Each structure stands twice: as structure tokens, then as C-alpha cells.
mmCIF file of C-alpha atoms and ligand atoms in Angstrom:
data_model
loop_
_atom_site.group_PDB
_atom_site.id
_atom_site.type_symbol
_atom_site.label_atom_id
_atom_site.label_comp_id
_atom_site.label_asym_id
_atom_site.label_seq_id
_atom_site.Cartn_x
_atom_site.Cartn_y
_atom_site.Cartn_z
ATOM 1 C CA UNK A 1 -8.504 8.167 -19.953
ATOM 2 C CA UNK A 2 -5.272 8.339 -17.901
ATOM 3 C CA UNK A 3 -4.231 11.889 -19.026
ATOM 4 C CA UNK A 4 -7.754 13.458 -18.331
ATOM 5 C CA UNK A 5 -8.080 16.012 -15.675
ATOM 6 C CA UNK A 6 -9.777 15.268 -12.944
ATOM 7 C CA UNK A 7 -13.410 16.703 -11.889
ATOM 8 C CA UNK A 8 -13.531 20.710 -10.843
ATOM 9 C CA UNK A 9 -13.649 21.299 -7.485
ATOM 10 C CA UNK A 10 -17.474 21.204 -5.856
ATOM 11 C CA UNK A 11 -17.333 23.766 -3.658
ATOM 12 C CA UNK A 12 -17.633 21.649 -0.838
ATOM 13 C CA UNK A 13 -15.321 18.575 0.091
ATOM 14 C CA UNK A 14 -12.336 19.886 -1.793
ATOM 15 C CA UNK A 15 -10.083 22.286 0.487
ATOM 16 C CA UNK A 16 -6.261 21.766 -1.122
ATOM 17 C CA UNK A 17 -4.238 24.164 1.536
ATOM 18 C CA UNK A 18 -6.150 21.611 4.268
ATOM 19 C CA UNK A 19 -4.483 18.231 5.112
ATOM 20 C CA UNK A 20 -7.134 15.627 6.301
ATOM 21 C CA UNK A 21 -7.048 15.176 9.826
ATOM 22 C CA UNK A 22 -8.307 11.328 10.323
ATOM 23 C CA UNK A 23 -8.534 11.053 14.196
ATOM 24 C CA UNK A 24 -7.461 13.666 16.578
ATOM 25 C CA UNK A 25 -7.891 14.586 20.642
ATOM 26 C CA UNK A 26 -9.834 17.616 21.170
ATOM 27 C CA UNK A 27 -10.833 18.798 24.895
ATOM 28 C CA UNK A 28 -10.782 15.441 26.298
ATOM 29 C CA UNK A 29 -12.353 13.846 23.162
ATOM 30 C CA UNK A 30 -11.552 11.791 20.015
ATOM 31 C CA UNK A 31 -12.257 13.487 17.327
ATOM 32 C CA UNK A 32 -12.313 11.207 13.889
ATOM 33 C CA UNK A 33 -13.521 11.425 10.382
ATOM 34 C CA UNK A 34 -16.181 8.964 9.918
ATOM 35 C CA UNK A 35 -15.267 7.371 6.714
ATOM 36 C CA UNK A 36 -17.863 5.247 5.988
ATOM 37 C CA UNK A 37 -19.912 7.975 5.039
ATOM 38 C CA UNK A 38 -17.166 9.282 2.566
ATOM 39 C CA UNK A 39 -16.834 10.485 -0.627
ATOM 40 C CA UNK A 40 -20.723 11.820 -0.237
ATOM 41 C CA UNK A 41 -20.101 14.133 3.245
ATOM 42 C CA UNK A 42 -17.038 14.756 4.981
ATOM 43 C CA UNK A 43 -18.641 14.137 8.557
ATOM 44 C CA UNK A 44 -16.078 14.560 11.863
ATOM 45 C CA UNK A 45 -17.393 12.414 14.847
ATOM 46 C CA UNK A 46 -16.435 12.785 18.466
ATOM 47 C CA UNK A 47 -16.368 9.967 21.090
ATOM 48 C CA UNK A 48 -16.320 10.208 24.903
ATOM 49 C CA UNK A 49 -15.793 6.253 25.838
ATOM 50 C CA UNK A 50 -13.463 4.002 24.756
ATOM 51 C CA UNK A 51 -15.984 1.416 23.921
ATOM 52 C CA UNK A 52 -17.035 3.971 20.526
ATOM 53 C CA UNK A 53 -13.797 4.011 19.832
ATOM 54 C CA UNK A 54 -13.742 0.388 19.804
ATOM 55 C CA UNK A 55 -16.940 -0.126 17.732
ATOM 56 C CA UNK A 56 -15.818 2.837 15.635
ATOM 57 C CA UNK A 57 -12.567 0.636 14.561
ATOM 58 C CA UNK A 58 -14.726 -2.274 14.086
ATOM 59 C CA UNK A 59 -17.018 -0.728 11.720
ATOM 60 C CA UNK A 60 -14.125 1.227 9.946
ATOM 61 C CA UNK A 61 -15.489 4.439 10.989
ATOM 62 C CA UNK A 62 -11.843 4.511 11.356
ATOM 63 C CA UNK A 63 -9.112 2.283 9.661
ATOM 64 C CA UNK A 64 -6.444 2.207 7.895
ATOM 65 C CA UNK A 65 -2.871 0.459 10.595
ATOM 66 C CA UNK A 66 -1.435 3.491 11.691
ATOM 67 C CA UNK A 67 -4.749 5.797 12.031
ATOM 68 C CA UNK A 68 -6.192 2.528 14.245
ATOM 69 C CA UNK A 69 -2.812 2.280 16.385
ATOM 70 C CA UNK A 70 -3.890 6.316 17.032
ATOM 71 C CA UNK A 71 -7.693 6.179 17.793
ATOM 72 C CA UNK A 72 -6.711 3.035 20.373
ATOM 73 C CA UNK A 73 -4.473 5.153 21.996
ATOM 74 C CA UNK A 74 -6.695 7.991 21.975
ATOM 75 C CA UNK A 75 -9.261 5.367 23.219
ATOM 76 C CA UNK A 76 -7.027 4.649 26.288
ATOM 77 C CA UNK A 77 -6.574 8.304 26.933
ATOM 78 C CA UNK A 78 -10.655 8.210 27.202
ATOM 79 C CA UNK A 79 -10.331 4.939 29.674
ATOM 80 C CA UNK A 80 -8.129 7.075 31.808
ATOM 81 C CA UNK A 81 -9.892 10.401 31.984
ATOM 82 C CA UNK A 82 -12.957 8.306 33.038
ATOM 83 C CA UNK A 83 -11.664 6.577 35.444
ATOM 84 C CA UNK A 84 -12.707 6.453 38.982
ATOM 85 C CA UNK A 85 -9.855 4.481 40.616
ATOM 86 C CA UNK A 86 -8.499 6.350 43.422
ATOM 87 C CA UNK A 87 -4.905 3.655 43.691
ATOM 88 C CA UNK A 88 -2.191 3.356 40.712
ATOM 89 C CA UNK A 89 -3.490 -1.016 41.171
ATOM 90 C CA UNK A 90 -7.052 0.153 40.495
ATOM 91 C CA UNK A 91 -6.553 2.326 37.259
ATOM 92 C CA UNK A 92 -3.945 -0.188 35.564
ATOM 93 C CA UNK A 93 -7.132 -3.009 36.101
ATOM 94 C CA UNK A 94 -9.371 -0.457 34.144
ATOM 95 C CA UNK A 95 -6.711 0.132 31.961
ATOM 96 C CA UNK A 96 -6.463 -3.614 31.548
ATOM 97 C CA UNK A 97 -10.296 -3.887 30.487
ATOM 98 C CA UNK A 98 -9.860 -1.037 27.747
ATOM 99 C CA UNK A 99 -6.677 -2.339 26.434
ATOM 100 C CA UNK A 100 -8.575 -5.742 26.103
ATOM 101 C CA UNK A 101 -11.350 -4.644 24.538
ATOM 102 C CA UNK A 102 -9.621 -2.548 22.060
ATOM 103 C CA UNK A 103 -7.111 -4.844 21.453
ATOM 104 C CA UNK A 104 -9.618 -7.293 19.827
ATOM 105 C CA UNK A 105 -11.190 -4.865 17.390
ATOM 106 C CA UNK A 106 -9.594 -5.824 14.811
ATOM 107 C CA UNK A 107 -6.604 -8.923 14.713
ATOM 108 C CA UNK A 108 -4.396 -8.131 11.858
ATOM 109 C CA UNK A 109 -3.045 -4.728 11.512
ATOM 110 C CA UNK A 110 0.064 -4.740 14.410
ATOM 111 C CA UNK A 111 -0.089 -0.928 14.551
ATOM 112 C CA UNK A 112 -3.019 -1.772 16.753
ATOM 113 C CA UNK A 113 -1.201 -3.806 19.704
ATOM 114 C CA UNK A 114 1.737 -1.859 19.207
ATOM 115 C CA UNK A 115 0.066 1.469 19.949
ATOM 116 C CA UNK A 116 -1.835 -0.110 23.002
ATOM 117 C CA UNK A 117 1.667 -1.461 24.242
ATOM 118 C CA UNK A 118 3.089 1.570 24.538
ATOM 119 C CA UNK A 119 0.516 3.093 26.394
ATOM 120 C CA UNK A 120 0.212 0.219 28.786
ATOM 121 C CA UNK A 121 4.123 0.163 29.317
ATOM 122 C CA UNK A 122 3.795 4.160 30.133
ATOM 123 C CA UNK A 123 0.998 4.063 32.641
ATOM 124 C CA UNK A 124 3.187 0.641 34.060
ATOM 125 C CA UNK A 125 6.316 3.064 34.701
ATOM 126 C CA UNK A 126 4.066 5.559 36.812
ATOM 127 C CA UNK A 127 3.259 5.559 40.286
ATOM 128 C CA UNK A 128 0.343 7.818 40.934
ATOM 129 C CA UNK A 129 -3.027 8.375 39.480
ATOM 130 C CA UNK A 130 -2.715 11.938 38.281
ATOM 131 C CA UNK A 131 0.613 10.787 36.805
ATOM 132 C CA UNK A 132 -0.811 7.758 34.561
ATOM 133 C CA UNK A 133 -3.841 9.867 33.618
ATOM 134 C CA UNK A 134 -1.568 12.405 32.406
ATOM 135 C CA UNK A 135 1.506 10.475 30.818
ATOM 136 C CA UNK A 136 -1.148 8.494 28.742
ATOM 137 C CA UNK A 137 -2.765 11.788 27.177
ATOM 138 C CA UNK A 138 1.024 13.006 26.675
ATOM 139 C CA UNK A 139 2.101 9.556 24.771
ATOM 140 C CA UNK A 140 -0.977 9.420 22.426
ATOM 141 C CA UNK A 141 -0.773 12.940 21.362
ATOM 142 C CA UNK A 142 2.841 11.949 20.524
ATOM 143 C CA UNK A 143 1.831 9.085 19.039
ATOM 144 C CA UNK A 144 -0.274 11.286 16.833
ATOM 145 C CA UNK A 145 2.595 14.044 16.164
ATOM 146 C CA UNK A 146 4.927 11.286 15.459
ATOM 147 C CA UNK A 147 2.918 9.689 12.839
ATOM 148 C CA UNK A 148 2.739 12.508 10.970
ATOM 149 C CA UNK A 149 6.551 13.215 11.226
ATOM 150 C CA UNK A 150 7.043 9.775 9.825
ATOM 151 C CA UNK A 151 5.150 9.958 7.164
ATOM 152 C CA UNK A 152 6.856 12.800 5.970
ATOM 153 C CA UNK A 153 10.506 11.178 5.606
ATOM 154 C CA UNK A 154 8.799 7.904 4.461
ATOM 155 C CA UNK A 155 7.213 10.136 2.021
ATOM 156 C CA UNK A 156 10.510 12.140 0.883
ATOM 157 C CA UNK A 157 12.505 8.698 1.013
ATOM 158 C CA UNK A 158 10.155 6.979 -1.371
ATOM 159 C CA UNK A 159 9.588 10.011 -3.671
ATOM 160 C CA UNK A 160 12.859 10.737 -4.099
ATOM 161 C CA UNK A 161 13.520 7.033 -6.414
ATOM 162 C CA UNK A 162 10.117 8.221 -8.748
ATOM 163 C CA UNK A 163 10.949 9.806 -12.030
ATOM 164 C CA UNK A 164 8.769 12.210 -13.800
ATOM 165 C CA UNK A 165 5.645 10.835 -15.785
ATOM 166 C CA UNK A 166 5.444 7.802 -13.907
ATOM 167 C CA UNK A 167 2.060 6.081 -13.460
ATOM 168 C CA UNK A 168 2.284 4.451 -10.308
ATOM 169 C CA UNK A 169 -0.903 1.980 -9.167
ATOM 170 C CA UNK A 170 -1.886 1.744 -5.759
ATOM 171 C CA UNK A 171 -4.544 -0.712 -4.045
ATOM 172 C CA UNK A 172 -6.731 0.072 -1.117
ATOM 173 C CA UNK A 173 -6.234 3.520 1.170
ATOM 174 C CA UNK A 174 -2.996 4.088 2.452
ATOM 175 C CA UNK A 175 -3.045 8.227 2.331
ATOM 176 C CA UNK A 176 -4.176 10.488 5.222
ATOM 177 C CA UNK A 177 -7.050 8.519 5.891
ATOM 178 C CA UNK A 178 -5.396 5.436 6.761
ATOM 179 C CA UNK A 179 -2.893 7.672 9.092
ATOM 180 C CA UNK A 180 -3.348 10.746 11.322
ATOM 181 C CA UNK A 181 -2.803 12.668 8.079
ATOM 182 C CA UNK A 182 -0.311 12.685 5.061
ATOM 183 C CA UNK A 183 -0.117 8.743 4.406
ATOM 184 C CA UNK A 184 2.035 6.051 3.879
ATOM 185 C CA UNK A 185 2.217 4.801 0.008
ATOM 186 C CA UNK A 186 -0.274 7.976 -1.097
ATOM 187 C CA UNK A 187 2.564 10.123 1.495
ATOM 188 C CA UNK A 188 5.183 8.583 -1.148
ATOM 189 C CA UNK A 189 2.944 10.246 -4.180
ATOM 190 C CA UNK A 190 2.387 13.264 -2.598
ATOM 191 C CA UNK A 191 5.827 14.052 -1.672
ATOM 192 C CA UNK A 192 6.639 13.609 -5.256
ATOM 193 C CA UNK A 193 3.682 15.364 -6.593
ATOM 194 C CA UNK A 194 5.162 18.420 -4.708
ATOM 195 C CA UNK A 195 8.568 17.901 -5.744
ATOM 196 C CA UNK A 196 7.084 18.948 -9.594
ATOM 197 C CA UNK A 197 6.841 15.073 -10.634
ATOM 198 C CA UNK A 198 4.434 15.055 -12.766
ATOM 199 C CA UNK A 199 3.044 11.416 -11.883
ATOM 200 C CA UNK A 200 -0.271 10.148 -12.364
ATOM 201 C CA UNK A 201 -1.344 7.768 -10.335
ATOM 202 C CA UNK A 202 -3.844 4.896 -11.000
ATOM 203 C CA UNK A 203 -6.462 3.475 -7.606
ATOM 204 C CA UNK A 204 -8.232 0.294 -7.916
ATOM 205 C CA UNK A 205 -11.348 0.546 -6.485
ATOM 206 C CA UNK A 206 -10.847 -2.221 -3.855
ATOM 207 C CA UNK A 207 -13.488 -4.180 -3.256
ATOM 208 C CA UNK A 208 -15.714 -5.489 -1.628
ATOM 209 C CA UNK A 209 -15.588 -2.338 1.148
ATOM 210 C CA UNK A 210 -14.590 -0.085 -1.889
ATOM 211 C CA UNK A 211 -11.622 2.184 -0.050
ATOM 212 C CA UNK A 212 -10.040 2.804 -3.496
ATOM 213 C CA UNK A 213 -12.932 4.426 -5.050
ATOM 214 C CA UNK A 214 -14.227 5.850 -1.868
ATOM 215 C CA UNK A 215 -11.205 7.074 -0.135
ATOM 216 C CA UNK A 216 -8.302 7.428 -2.148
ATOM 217 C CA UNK A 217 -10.318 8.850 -4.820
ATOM 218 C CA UNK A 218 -11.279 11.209 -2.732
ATOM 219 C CA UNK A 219 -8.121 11.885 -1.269
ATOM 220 C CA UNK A 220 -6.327 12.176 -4.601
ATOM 221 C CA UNK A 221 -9.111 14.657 -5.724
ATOM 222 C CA UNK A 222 -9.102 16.670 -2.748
ATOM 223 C CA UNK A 223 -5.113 17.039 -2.855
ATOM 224 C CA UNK A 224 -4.838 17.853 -6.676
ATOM 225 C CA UNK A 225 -3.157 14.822 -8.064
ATOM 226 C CA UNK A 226 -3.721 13.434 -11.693
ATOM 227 C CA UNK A 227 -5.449 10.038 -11.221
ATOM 228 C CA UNK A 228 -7.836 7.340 -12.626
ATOM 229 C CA UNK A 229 -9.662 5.381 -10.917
ATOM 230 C CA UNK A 230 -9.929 1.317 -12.024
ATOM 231 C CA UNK A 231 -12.233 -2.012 -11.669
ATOM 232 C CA UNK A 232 -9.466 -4.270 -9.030
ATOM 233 C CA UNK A 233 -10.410 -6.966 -12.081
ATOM 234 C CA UNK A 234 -8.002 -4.091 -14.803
ATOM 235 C CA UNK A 235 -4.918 -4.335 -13.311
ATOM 236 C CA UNK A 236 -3.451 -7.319 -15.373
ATOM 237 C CA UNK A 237 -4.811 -5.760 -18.563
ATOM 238 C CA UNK A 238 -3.011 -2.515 -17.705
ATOM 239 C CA UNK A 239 0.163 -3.841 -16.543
ATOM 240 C CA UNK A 240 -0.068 -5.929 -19.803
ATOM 241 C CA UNK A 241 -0.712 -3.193 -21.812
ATOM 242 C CA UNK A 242 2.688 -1.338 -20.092
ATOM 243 C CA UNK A 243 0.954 1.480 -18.540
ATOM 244 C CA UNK A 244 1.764 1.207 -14.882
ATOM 245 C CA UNK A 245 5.347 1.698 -14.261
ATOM 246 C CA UNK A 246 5.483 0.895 -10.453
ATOM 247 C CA UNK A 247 3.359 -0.077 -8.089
ATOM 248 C CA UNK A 248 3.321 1.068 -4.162
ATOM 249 C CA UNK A 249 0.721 -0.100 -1.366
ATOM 250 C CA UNK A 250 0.759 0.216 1.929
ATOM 251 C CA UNK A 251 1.130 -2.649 4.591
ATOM 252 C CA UNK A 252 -0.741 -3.824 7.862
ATOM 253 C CA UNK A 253 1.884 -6.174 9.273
ATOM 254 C CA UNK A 254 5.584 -6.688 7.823
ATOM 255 C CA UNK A 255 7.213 -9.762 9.054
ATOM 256 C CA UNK A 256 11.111 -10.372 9.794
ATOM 257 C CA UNK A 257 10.936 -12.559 6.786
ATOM 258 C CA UNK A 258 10.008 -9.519 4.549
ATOM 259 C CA UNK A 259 5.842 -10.986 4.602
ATOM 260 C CA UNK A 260 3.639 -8.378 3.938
ATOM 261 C CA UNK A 261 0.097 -8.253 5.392
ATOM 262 C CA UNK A 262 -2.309 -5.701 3.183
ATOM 263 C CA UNK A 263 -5.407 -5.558 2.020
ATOM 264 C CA UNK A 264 -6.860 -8.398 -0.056
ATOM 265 C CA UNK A 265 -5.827 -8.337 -3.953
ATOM 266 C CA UNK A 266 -2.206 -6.615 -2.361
ATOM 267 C CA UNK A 267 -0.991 -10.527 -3.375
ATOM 268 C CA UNK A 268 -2.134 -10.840 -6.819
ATOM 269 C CA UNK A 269 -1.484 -7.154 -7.764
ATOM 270 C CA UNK A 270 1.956 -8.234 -6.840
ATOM 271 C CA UNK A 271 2.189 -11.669 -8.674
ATOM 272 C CA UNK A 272 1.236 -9.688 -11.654
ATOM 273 C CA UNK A 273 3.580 -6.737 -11.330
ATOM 274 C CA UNK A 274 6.742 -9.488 -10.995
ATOM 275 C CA UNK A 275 5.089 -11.678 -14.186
ATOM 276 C CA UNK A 276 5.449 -8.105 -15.770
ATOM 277 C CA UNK A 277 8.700 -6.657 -14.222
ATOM 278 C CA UNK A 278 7.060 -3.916 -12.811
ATOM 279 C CA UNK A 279 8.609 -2.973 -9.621
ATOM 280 C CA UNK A 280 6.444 -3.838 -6.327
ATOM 281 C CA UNK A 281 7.271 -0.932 -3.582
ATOM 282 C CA UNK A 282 5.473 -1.312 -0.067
ATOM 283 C CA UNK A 283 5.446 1.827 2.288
ATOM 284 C CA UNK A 284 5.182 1.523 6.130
ATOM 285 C CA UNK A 285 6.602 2.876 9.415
ATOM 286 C CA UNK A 286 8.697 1.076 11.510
ATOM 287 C CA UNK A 287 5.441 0.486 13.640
ATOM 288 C CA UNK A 288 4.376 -1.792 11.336
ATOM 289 C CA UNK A 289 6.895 -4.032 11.914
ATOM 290 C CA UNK A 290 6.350 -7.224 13.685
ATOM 291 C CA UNK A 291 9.628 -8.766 14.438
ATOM 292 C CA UNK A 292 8.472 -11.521 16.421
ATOM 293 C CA UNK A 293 5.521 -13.709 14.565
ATOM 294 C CA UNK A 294 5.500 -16.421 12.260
ATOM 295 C CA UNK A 295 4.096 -16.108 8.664
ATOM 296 C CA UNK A 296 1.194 -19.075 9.712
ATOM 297 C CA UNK A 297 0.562 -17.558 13.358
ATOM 298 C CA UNK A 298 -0.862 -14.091 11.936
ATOM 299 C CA UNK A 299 -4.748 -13.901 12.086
ATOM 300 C CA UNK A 300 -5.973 -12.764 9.028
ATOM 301 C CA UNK A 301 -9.350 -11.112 9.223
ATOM 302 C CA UNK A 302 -12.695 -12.659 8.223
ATOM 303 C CA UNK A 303 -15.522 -9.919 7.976
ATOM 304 C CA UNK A 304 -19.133 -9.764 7.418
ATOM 305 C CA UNK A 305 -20.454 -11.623 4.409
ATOM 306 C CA UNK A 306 -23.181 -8.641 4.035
ATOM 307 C CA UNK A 307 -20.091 -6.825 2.595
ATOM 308 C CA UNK A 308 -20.321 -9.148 0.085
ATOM 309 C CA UNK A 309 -23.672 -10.281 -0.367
ATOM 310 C CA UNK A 310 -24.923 -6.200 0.165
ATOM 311 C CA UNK A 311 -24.701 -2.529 -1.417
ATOM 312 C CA UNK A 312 -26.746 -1.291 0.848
ATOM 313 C CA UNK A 313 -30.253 -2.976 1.204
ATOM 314 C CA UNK A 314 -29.518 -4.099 -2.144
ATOM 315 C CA UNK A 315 -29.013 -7.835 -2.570
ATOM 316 C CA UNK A 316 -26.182 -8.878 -4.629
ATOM 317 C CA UNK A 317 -26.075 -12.340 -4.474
ATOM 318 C CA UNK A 318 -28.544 -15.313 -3.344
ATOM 319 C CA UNK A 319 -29.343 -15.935 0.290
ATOM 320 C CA UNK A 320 -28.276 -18.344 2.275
ATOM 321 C CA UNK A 321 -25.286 -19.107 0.410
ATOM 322 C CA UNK A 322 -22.168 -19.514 1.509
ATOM 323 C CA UNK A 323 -19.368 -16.328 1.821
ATOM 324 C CA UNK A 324 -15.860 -15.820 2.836
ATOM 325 C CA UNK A 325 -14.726 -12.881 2.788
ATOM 326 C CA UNK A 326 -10.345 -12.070 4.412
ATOM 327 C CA UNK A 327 -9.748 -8.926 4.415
ATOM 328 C CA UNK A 328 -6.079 -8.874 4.182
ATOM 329 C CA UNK A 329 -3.744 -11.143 2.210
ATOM 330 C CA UNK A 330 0.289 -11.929 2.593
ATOM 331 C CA UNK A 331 2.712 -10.909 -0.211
ATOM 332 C CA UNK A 332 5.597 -12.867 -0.120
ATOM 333 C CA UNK A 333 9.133 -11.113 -0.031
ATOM 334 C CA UNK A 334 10.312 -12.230 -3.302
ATOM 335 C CA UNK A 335 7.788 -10.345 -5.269
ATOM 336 C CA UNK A 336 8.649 -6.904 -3.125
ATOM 337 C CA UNK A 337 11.081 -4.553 -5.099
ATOM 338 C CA UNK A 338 11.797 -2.287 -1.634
ATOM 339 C CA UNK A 339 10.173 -1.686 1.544
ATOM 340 C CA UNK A 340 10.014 2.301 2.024
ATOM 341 C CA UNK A 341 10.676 3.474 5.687
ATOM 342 C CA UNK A 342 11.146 6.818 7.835
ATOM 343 C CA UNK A 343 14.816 5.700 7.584
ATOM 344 C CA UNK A 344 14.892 4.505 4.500
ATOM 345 C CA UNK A 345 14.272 1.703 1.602
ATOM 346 C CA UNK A 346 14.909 -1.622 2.443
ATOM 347 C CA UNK A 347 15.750 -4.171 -0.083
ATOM 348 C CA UNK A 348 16.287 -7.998 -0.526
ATOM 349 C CA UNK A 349 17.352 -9.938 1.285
ATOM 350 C CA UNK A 350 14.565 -8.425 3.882
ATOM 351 C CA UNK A 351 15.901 -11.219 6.835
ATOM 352 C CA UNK A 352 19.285 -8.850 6.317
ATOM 353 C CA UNK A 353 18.007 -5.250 5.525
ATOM 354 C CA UNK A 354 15.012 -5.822 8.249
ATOM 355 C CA UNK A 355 17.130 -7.034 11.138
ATOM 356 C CA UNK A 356 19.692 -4.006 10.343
ATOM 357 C CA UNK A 357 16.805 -1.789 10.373
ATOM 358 C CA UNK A 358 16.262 -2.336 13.879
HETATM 359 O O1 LIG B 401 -9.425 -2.730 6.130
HETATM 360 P P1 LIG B 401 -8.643 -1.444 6.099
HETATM 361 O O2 LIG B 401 -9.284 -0.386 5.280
HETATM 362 O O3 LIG B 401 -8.249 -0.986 7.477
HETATM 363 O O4 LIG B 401 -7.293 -1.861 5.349
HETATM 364 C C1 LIG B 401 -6.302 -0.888 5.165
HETATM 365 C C2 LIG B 401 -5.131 -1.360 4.394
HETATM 366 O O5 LIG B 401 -5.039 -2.507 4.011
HETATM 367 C C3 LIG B 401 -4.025 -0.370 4.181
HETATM 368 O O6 LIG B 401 -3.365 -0.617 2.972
HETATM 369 C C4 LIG B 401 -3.007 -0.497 5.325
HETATM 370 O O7 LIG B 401 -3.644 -0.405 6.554
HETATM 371 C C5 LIG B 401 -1.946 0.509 5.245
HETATM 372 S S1 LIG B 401 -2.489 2.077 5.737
HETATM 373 C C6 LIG B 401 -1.240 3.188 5.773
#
């Protein structure tokens, strides 16, 4: 099973000398893969108003912490371009209303506020329409540039500690499609896949919204790297049977303390790899840092129960009954191995490493 090739290339999704491009601004646009319709079609979808940008981050059309930080900056760029304020006052109130709404797409990825920050604390340092309109387009396009450029050396940083014939496990989608393009933890495996490691790489399938079998499956396919794809409910059975040799993931919101924020399982994926001494790598930019929060004051999504109770129009479960459903979960930072950055890998004690890391 894990030294099988995988499937020959359809003729139609899988373009290798392509990178993904998740969300991008094209002639006063946002461009973005819509990714709930992948692996069947690779469909690009385009946006005029913020408030489809919004919804499109709500219904994870786009997702992923960094490629959300993008498409709400890119959604701000929209907020300015339409604009009819004629007064500096007048466009930072619309500006206002757009940052709002966007801000409350989606409460626990910090990538999100962080973007929208930036962008507010431009347009504040401006003092004439033309100027804001145009200073915000400028900062999310580097927002976008820069996110690929830190992928990169996250990616090179990481791959450099992964020996050959490793089988590393990942959960969830933190590749391109979580990112403008390249990825965070998948950034990590395909900076070593190009080095010549021959790794092979093993995706849960991530339920209930299924981003491991949909998305990095895909992703992994379409970039050539050996992997198999596994039930969430296989990892202790692998790690038991010593075929995973490190585990990376990617994180939504890293704490001072060294708490990570990922998508649910992240924490018992974790708990299993220390109970097995397998080392427990997470990969994120400095953006998704949040230096300032508690470990109890982070919101922690709660999403439809239809992703639960739903395939489809396919009932999985009773009606009426009762659902919860978090999307994200905290690992705390004494089952982490590293934390791989643009600037480097940060190890226990995280209070120490993160602080000087800033
Ligand atoms: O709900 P999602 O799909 O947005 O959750 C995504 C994750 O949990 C990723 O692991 C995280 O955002 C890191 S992406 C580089």
C-alpha cells in the first residue's frame, strides 16, 4: 500500500510544471480556486464585491490561514476600487464596513485579522483618496508575493532536517491550497521532494469537510509526490505499527505559549505521535503568530451540523439530533517537536524561542 505508485495522470487536472494559484488579483478582480468543487473540476472563480469574498471564505470556497489572510485583503482592495467616497474620512468608514464584515468570516485562523490590519493601518497612513485606493491594491499584491516567498524558506528550512525514505503524515490541507501557492507543512514536503528525498508521505482524509482526501490528495497527485491516502480513525494503528516517522501539520493560530490552533484531530494526532516518540513538527509563517491572546480567549469555530449529519442530500445520521461540530483544536506545546518558520525552527521552550523570534 504505501510504496504503490500513485494513479497516471488524467489528462486533465494534473499539470506538474504549474503551481496552483489559490486566490489571485486579476484586472481589478479576485480571482480564486473554488475548492469545494475539488478533486472532481478544477473551477477558478472571480469576485467583484467584497461581500463574495466574504461568503466565499465562509463557505471555504477559499480556506486554508494564509490563503484567507490573502482573499480578505484582496477583498479590501475590491471595497476600495468600489468606493464612492470623494474625502480620505469617507473611504476609511467604507473601509471600516468591509473590514468588519470580513473580519467575522471566520474567528479562528489570525492570518485573517492580521491581513485586514495591515491593510487598515496602510489606508490609515494616507491622506488622499487616489492614494488609499492605490496603497491598498499595492499591499495585498505584496501580501500575495510575500506569501509565496515565505513559503519557500519555510519550505527549505523544514526540508532540510528530513532524511531520505521518510514517511511523514500530515492532517488536513496545508499545501498551495491553503496559501497563495506552494504551502506551509506540504511546502516542507515539497521542498524535500525536490531536493531528491525520496519521502512518501501519508494524508488523513480529515473529516468531516474531507480536505485530506479532497485537497491534499489532489495536491500531492498533481505535484508528483509518493503518497497514501488514510481513514483520520488509522493513524494510531500506523504509528503503532512504526510506519510514520514524523509528522508535520500546519497551524491556524500559534500562541506565545507555543499553543497551536489547527484543524480538529491536529490534538490527538499529536498525543499519539508523543505516546509513540514520533516527532510532532508544525509549519507556519510568522503571520500566524498571535503574540498577544490567551490560550482560553481564542474562539474556536463551531460549523454547520449538515457537515456532519450530510454527504450531500444524503442523510448520515438521524434528524433532529443533536451535533457539535469545532473545527479547529489546540495542541499543547509539550507534544510539538519544532515549530518550522521563514527564519527558522523553533524549539522548546516556545515562551523562549517564540519571544526571540520576534
Ligand atoms: O477549515 P480550514 O480548511 O480552513 O482549515 C485549515 C487548516 O486547519 C490548515 O491546517 C491551516 O489553516 C494551515 S494552512 C497553511
Amino acid at each position: 500500500m504505501l510504496r504503490g505508485k500513485n494513479r497516471k495522470n488524467n489528462g486533465k487536472l494534473r499539470n506538474r510544471s504549474n503551481d496552483l494559484l489559490t486566490v489571485e488579483w486579476k484586472n481589478n478582480q479576485v480571482v480564486m480556486i473554488d475548492q469545494t468543487k475539488l478533486p472532481g473540476k478544477l473551477v477558478y472563480v472571480r469576485y467583484k464585491k467584497y461581500e463574495d469574498v466574504a461568503r466565499a471564505i465562509e463557505r471555504l470556497i477559499v480556506r486554508g490561514a494564509p490563503a484567507i489572510g490573502v482573499a480578505a485583503a484582496f477583498g479590501m482592495s475590491l471595497a476600495a476600487i468600489s468606493s464612492k467616497a470623494k474625502a480620505p474620512k469617507a473611504l476609511l468608514r467604507d473601509l471600516e464596513i468591509a473590514y468588519d464584515r470580513l473580519k467575522t468570516t471566520r474567528p479562528t485562523a489570525v492570518n485573517l485579522v492580521w491581513a485586514l490590519d495591515q491593510i487598515m493601518n496602510v489606508a490609515a497612513s494616507k491622506n488622499n483618496v487616489e492614494e488609499i485606493k492605490k496603497s491598498i491594491i499595492l499591499s495585498s499584491l505584496k501580501m500575495a508575493t510575500d506569501d509565496i516567498t515565505t513559503n519557500k524558506k519555510l519550505g527549505m528550512n523544514g526540508a532540510e532536517m528530513i532524511r531520505s525514505d521518510e514517511v511523514i503524515l500530515t492532517h488536513c490541507n496545508a499545501g498551495s491550497l491553503a496559501t497563495v501557492t506552494y504551502g506551509t507543512a506540504l511546502g516542507v514536503l515539497r521542498a524535500a521532494n525536490d531536493m531528491g528525498k525520496k519521502i512518501r508521505v501519508i494524508a488523513t482524509e480529515t473529516r468531516p469537510v474531507m480536505q485530506g482526501s479532497r485537497l491534499t490528495a489532489f495536491e500531492l497527485d498533481h505535484y508528483g509526490i509518493d503518497f497514501s491516502l488514510i481513514p483520520d480513525t488509522a493513524v494510531g494503528h500506523l504509528m503503532s505499527k512504526g510506519i510514520i516517522d514524523r509528522v508535520i501539520v500546519g497551524a491556524d493560530r500559534i500562541l506565545k505559549t507555543g499553543h497551536v490552533y489547527n484543524k480538529i484531530g491536529t490534538y490527538q494526532i499529536a498525543a499519539l505521535a508523543k505516546r509513540h516518540e514520533i516527532p510532532f513538527y508544525v509549519a507556519a509563517p510568522n503571520s500566524t503568530f498571535d503574540l498577544t491572546s490567551n490560550v482560553n480567549e481564542v474562539v474556536i469555530e463551531e460549523r454547520n451540523k449538515n457537515e456532519l449529519m450530510k454527504i450531500g442530500n444524503k442523510l448520515l445520521a438521524p434528524k433532529g439530533i443533536k451535533v457539535f461540530n469545532p473545527a479547529f483544536d489546540v495542541t499543547p506545546p509539550e507534544l510539538i517537536a519544532g515549530i518550522i518558520t521563514e527564519k527558522g525552527i523553533l524549539r522548546p521552550p516556545y515562551e523562549e524561542s517564540i519571544a526571540k523570534n520576534f
